[in-house]
Amino acid sequence: DTGVSQDPRHKITKRGQNVTFRCDPISEHNRLYWYRQTLGQGPEFLTYFQNEAQLEKSRLLSDRFSAERPKGSFSTLEIQRTEQGDSAMYLCASSLSPHITGGAETQYFGPGTRLLVL
Amino acid sequence: EDKVVQSPLSLVVHEGDTVTLNCSYEVTNFRSLLWYKQEKKAPTFLFMLTSSGIEKKSGRLSSILDKKELFSILNITATQTGDSAVYLCAGVNYGGSQGNLIFGKGTKLSVKP
């Protein structure tokens, strides 16, 4: 399967613990996005990378959140000192930048990691 | 602030009915609008609309964008129970070289047999 993959699919943790999620994008895609989705809402943008550079971060991304994409391939999203409000589905998406496609951009989503903070 | 508003928020129909889902947007540096179908997992891509007035079709689904009035519609004809899902609309904000999606809350469609 050459789609976007995420690991783990589910994570239950206690408040105050740190968690780390991984995303493997479609191999030729140079852009990678992280979103958060809570029940009944559409996904909310968190951050995005073009290759290994983190180009934008949402104000939703507090200091407890950090994301990396060290080699421009897979990415990790870490949440430190988790809070109950962090419980959500964390979605990763990848795309080719329009500079490469010559047109508009389409993002393809992974299956998500569902986080429950007790 | 960018926003995307979808209506209705939920819809219940019977198999065979035709439905129209609405999406209005206010997105700075707007370039394209995407429709996704989300079941109990991540969204799956349906359509990307960049040009106004050009209908895109895929089987029983079709969609069109009106850049003057800042809205899009998604039509589903002859609905089936497998069409039951949340349909998400997202505007693409192309600030500078960046691009991120501004999602609406979605329309939850339930198709009864």
mmCIF file of N, CA and C in Angstrom, chain A residues 31-94:
data_model
loop_
_atom_site.group_PDB
_atom_site.id
_atom_site.type_symbol
_atom_site.label_atom_id
_atom_site.label_comp_id
_atom_site.label_asym_id
_atom_site.label_seq_id
_atom_site.Cartn_x
_atom_site.Cartn_y
_atom_site.Cartn_z
ATOM 1 N N ARG A 31 5.339 17.573 0.611
ATOM 2 C CA ARG A 31 4.671 18.321 1.686
ATOM 3 C C ARG A 31 3.972 17.351 2.634
ATOM 4 N N LEU A 32 4.027 17.703 3.913
ATOM 5 C CA LEU A 32 3.400 16.868 4.935
ATOM 6 C C LEU A 32 2.701 17.778 5.939
ATOM 7 N N TYR A 33 1.463 17.445 6.271
ATOM 8 C CA TYR A 33 0.623 18.272 7.140
ATOM 9 C C TYR A 33 0.167 17.446 8.341
ATOM 10 N N TRP A 34 0.013 18.130 9.461
ATOM 11 C CA TRP A 34 -0.639 17.552 10.631
ATOM 12 C C TRP A 34 -1.910 18.343 10.924
ATOM 13 N N TYR A 35 -3.003 17.596 11.228
ATOM 14 C CA TYR A 35 -4.280 18.187 11.600
ATOM 15 C C TYR A 35 -4.756 17.511 12.877
ATOM 16 N N ARG A 36 -5.640 18.202 13.554
ATOM 17 C CA ARG A 36 -6.322 17.617 14.707
ATOM 18 C C ARG A 36 -7.823 17.698 14.447
ATOM 19 N N GLN A 37 -8.515 16.606 14.772
ATOM 20 C CA GLN A 37 -9.959 16.596 14.572
ATOM 21 C C GLN A 37 -10.644 16.101 15.830
ATOM 22 N N THR A 38 -11.561 16.905 16.350
ATOM 23 C CA THR A 38 -12.365 16.487 17.492
ATOM 24 C C THR A 38 -13.759 16.141 16.998
ATOM 25 N N LEU A 39 -14.505 15.461 17.843
ATOM 26 C CA LEU A 39 -15.807 14.913 17.458
ATOM 27 C C LEU A 39 -16.744 16.006 16.948
ATOM 28 N N GLY A 40 -17.304 15.789 15.788
ATOM 29 C CA GLY A 40 -18.281 16.717 15.240
ATOM 30 C C GLY A 40 -17.685 17.932 14.552
ATOM 31 N N GLN A 41 -16.378 17.977 14.476
ATOM 32 C CA GLN A 41 -15.709 19.119 13.835
ATOM 33 C C GLN A 41 -14.903 18.663 12.633
ATOM 34 N N GLY A 42 -14.648 19.592 11.718
ATOM 35 C CA GLY A 42 -13.723 19.286 10.648
ATOM 36 C C GLY A 42 -12.297 19.319 11.155
ATOM 37 N N PRO A 43 -11.358 18.783 10.396
ATOM 38 C CA PRO A 43 -9.951 18.824 10.816
ATOM 39 C C PRO A 43 -9.448 20.257 10.953
ATOM 40 N N GLU A 44 -8.593 20.488 11.957
ATOM 41 C CA GLU A 44 -7.978 21.797 12.164
ATOM 42 C C GLU A 44 -6.491 21.691 11.881
ATOM 43 N N PHE A 45 -6.003 22.625 11.108
ATOM 44 C CA PHE A 45 -4.594 22.635 10.725
ATOM 45 C C PHE A 45 -3.701 22.882 11.942
ATOM 46 N N LEU A 46 -2.632 22.091 12.061
ATOM 47 C CA LEU A 46 -1.651 22.275 13.129
ATOM 48 C C LEU A 46 -0.331 22.813 12.597
ATOM 49 N N THR A 47 0.242 22.097 11.614
ATOM 50 C CA THR A 47 1.543 22.503 11.103
ATOM 51 C C THR A 47 1.802 21.828 9.772
ATOM 52 N N TYR A 48 2.805 22.346 9.033
ATOM 53 C CA TYR A 48 3.121 21.705 7.772
ATOM 54 C C TYR A 48 4.592 21.850 7.428
ATOM 55 N N PHE A 49 5.077 20.866 6.701
ATOM 56 C CA PHE A 49 6.476 20.802 6.280
ATOM 57 C C PHE A 49 6.544 20.777 4.760
ATOM 58 N N GLN A 50 7.544 21.454 4.238
ATOM 59 C CA GLN A 50 7.922 21.232 2.852
ATOM 60 C C GLN A 50 9.327 20.655 2.911
ATOM 61 N N ASN A 51 9.454 19.424 2.464
ATOM 62 C CA ASN A 51 10.681 18.651 2.684
ATOM 63 C C ASN A 51 10.953 18.609 4.183
ATOM 64 N N GLU A 52 12.128 18.994 4.645
ATOM 65 C CA GLU A 52 12.385 18.906 6.087
ATOM 66 C C GLU A 52 12.088 20.217 6.823
ATOM 67 N N ALA A 53 11.720 21.244 6.096
ATOM 68 C CA ALA A 53 11.498 22.554 6.713
ATOM 69 C C ALA A 53 10.058 22.706 7.200
ATOM 70 N N GLN A 54 9.930 23.107 8.455
ATOM 71 C CA GLN A 54 8.607 23.377 9.016
ATOM 72 C C GLN A 54 8.254 24.816 8.651
ATOM 73 N N LEU A 55 7.296 25.003 7.776
ATOM 74 C CA LEU A 55 7.034 26.315 7.204
ATOM 75 C C LEU A 55 5.918 27.084 7.884
ATOM 76 N N GLU A 56 5.050 26.394 8.575
ATOM 77 C CA GLU A 56 3.952 27.106 9.212
ATOM 78 C C GLU A 56 3.462 26.316 10.415
ATOM 79 N N LYS A 57 3.103 27.048 11.462
ATOM 80 C CA LYS A 57 2.518 26.442 12.650
ATOM 81 C C LYS A 57 1.281 27.222 13.042
ATOM 82 N N SER A 58 0.228 26.478 13.348
ATOM 83 C CA SER A 58 -1.004 27.106 13.799
ATOM 84 C C SER A 58 -0.855 27.590 15.241
ATOM 85 N N ARG A 59 -1.663 28.586 15.602
ATOM 86 C CA ARG A 59 -1.659 29.022 17.002
ATOM 87 C C ARG A 59 -2.236 27.936 17.915
ATOM 88 N N LEU A 60 -2.870 26.915 17.328
ATOM 89 C CA LEU A 60 -3.354 25.795 18.139
ATOM 90 C C LEU A 60 -2.199 24.978 18.688
ATOM 91 N N LEU A 61 -1.026 25.098 18.049
ATOM 92 C CA LEU A 61 0.118 24.285 18.426
ATOM 93 C C LEU A 61 0.850 24.965 19.580
ATOM 94 N N SER A 62 0.476 24.569 20.812
ATOM 95 C CA SER A 62 1.100 25.185 21.984
ATOM 96 C C SER A 62 2.537 24.688 22.126
ATOM 97 N N ASP A 63 3.206 25.230 23.161
ATOM 98 C CA ASP A 63 4.607 24.862 23.398
ATOM 99 C C ASP A 63 4.762 23.385 23.740
ATOM 100 N N ARG A 64 3.675 22.735 24.103
ATOM 101 C CA ARG A 64 3.774 21.312 24.459
ATOM 102 C C ARG A 64 3.839 20.414 23.213
ATOM 103 N N PHE A 65 3.555 21.013 22.082
ATOM 104 C CA PHE A 65 3.545 20.257 20.830
ATOM 105 C C PHE A 65 4.826 20.546 20.047
ATOM 106 N N SER A 66 5.406 19.488 19.487
ATOM 107 C CA SER A 66 6.531 19.693 18.581
ATOM 108 C C SER A 66 6.460 18.667 17.465
ATOM 109 N N ALA A 67 6.814 19.104 16.294
ATOM 110 C CA ALA A 67 6.794 18.228 15.132
ATOM 111 C C ALA A 67 8.134 18.320 14.423
ATOM 112 N N GLU A 68 8.534 17.192 13.870
ATOM 113 C CA GLU A 68 9.809 17.139 13.138
ATOM 114 C C GLU A 68 9.637 16.320 11.860
ATOM 115 N N ARG A 69 10.489 16.615 10.927
ATOM 116 C CA ARG A 69 10.560 15.817 9.705
ATOM 117 C C ARG A 69 12.031 15.839 9.283
ATOM 118 N N PRO A 70 12.848 15.127 10.022
ATOM 119 C CA PRO A 70 14.304 15.323 9.945
ATOM 120 C C PRO A 70 14.930 15.053 8.577
ATOM 121 N N LYS A 71 14.426 14.092 7.860
ATOM 122 C CA LYS A 71 15.046 13.765 6.570
ATOM 123 C C LYS A 71 14.116 14.047 5.413
ATOM 124 N N GLY A 72 13.058 14.780 5.690
ATOM 125 C CA GLY A 72 12.136 15.107 4.622
ATOM 126 C C GLY A 72 11.262 13.954 4.184
ATOM 127 N N SER A 73 11.251 12.887 4.998
ATOM 128 C CA SER A 73 10.377 11.762 4.649
ATOM 129 C C SER A 73 9.305 11.619 5.724
ATOM 130 N N PHE A 74 9.506 10.718 6.712
ATOM 131 C CA PHE A 74 8.496 10.562 7.762
ATOM 132 C C PHE A 74 8.538 11.752 8.714
ATOM 133 N N SER A 75 7.465 11.905 9.464
ATOM 134 C CA SER A 75 7.387 12.991 10.443
ATOM 135 C C SER A 75 6.903 12.426 11.775
ATOM 136 N N THR A 76 7.286 13.098 12.855
ATOM 137 C CA THR A 76 6.770 12.757 14.177
ATOM 138 C C THR A 76 6.123 13.981 14.793
ATOM 139 N N LEU A 77 5.068 13.735 15.554
ATOM 140 C CA LEU A 77 4.385 14.773 16.319
ATOM 141 C C LEU A 77 4.424 14.330 17.768
ATOM 142 N N GLU A 78 5.035 15.143 18.623
ATOM 143 C CA GLU A 78 5.130 14.820 20.036
ATOM 144 C C GLU A 78 4.278 15.783 20.842
ATOM 145 N N ILE A 79 3.559 15.245 21.800
ATOM 146 C CA ILE A 79 2.821 16.069 22.744
ATOM 147 C C ILE A 79 3.385 15.791 24.134
ATOM 148 N N GLN A 80 3.873 16.824 24.767
ATOM 149 C CA GLN A 80 4.421 16.675 26.115
ATOM 150 C C GLN A 80 3.370 17.045 27.150
ATOM 151 N N ARG A 81 3.443 16.407 28.297
ATOM 152 C CA ARG A 81 2.556 16.724 29.431
ATOM 153 C C ARG A 81 1.104 16.783 28.951
ATOM 154 N N THR A 82 0.644 15.665 28.400
ATOM 155 C CA THR A 82 -0.683 15.647 27.800
ATOM 156 C C THR A 82 -1.760 16.098 28.781
ATOM 157 N N GLU A 83 -2.783 16.713 28.210
ATOM 158 C CA GLU A 83 -3.962 17.177 28.950
ATOM 159 C C GLU A 83 -5.183 16.501 28.351
ATOM 160 N N GLN A 84 -6.263 16.460 29.115
ATOM 161 C CA GLN A 84 -7.477 15.803 28.616
ATOM 162 C C GLN A 84 -7.997 16.480 27.350
ATOM 163 N N GLY A 85 -7.770 17.753 27.243
ATOM 164 C CA GLY A 85 -8.198 18.487 26.038
ATOM 165 C C GLY A 85 -7.426 18.108 24.785
ATOM 166 N N ASP A 86 -6.359 17.349 24.946
ATOM 167 C CA ASP A 86 -5.594 16.899 23.774
ATOM 168 C C ASP A 86 -6.249 15.684 23.118
ATOM 169 N N SER A 87 -7.236 15.103 23.770
ATOM 170 C CA SER A 87 -7.908 13.930 23.218
ATOM 171 C C SER A 87 -8.561 14.304 21.890
ATOM 172 N N ALA A 88 -8.176 13.605 20.848
ATOM 173 C CA ALA A 88 -8.643 13.937 19.498
ATOM 174 C C ALA A 88 -8.099 12.902 18.539
ATOM 175 N N MET A 89 -8.505 13.040 17.286
ATOM 176 C CA MET A 89 -7.895 12.267 16.203
ATOM 177 C C MET A 89 -6.811 13.161 15.594
ATOM 178 N N TYR A 90 -5.610 12.635 15.457
ATOM 179 C CA TYR A 90 -4.519 13.402 14.842
ATOM 180 C C TYR A 90 -4.286 12.833 13.446
ATOM 181 N N LEU A 91 -4.504 13.690 12.459
ATOM 182 C CA LEU A 91 -4.437 13.266 11.064
ATOM 183 C C LEU A 91 -3.189 13.825 10.405
ATOM 184 N N CYS A 92 -2.619 13.017 9.560
ATOM 185 C CA CYS A 92 -1.481 13.429 8.761
ATOM 186 C C CYS A 92 -1.911 13.379 7.296
ATOM 187 N N ALA A 93 -1.442 14.320 6.520
ATOM 188 C CA ALA A 93 -1.738 14.330 5.083
ATOM 189 C C ALA A 93 -0.479 14.692 4.328
ATOM 190 N N SER A 94 -0.388 14.225 3.102
ATOM 191 C CA SER A 94 0.771 14.600 2.289
ATOM 192 C C SER A 94 0.314 15.037 0.906
#
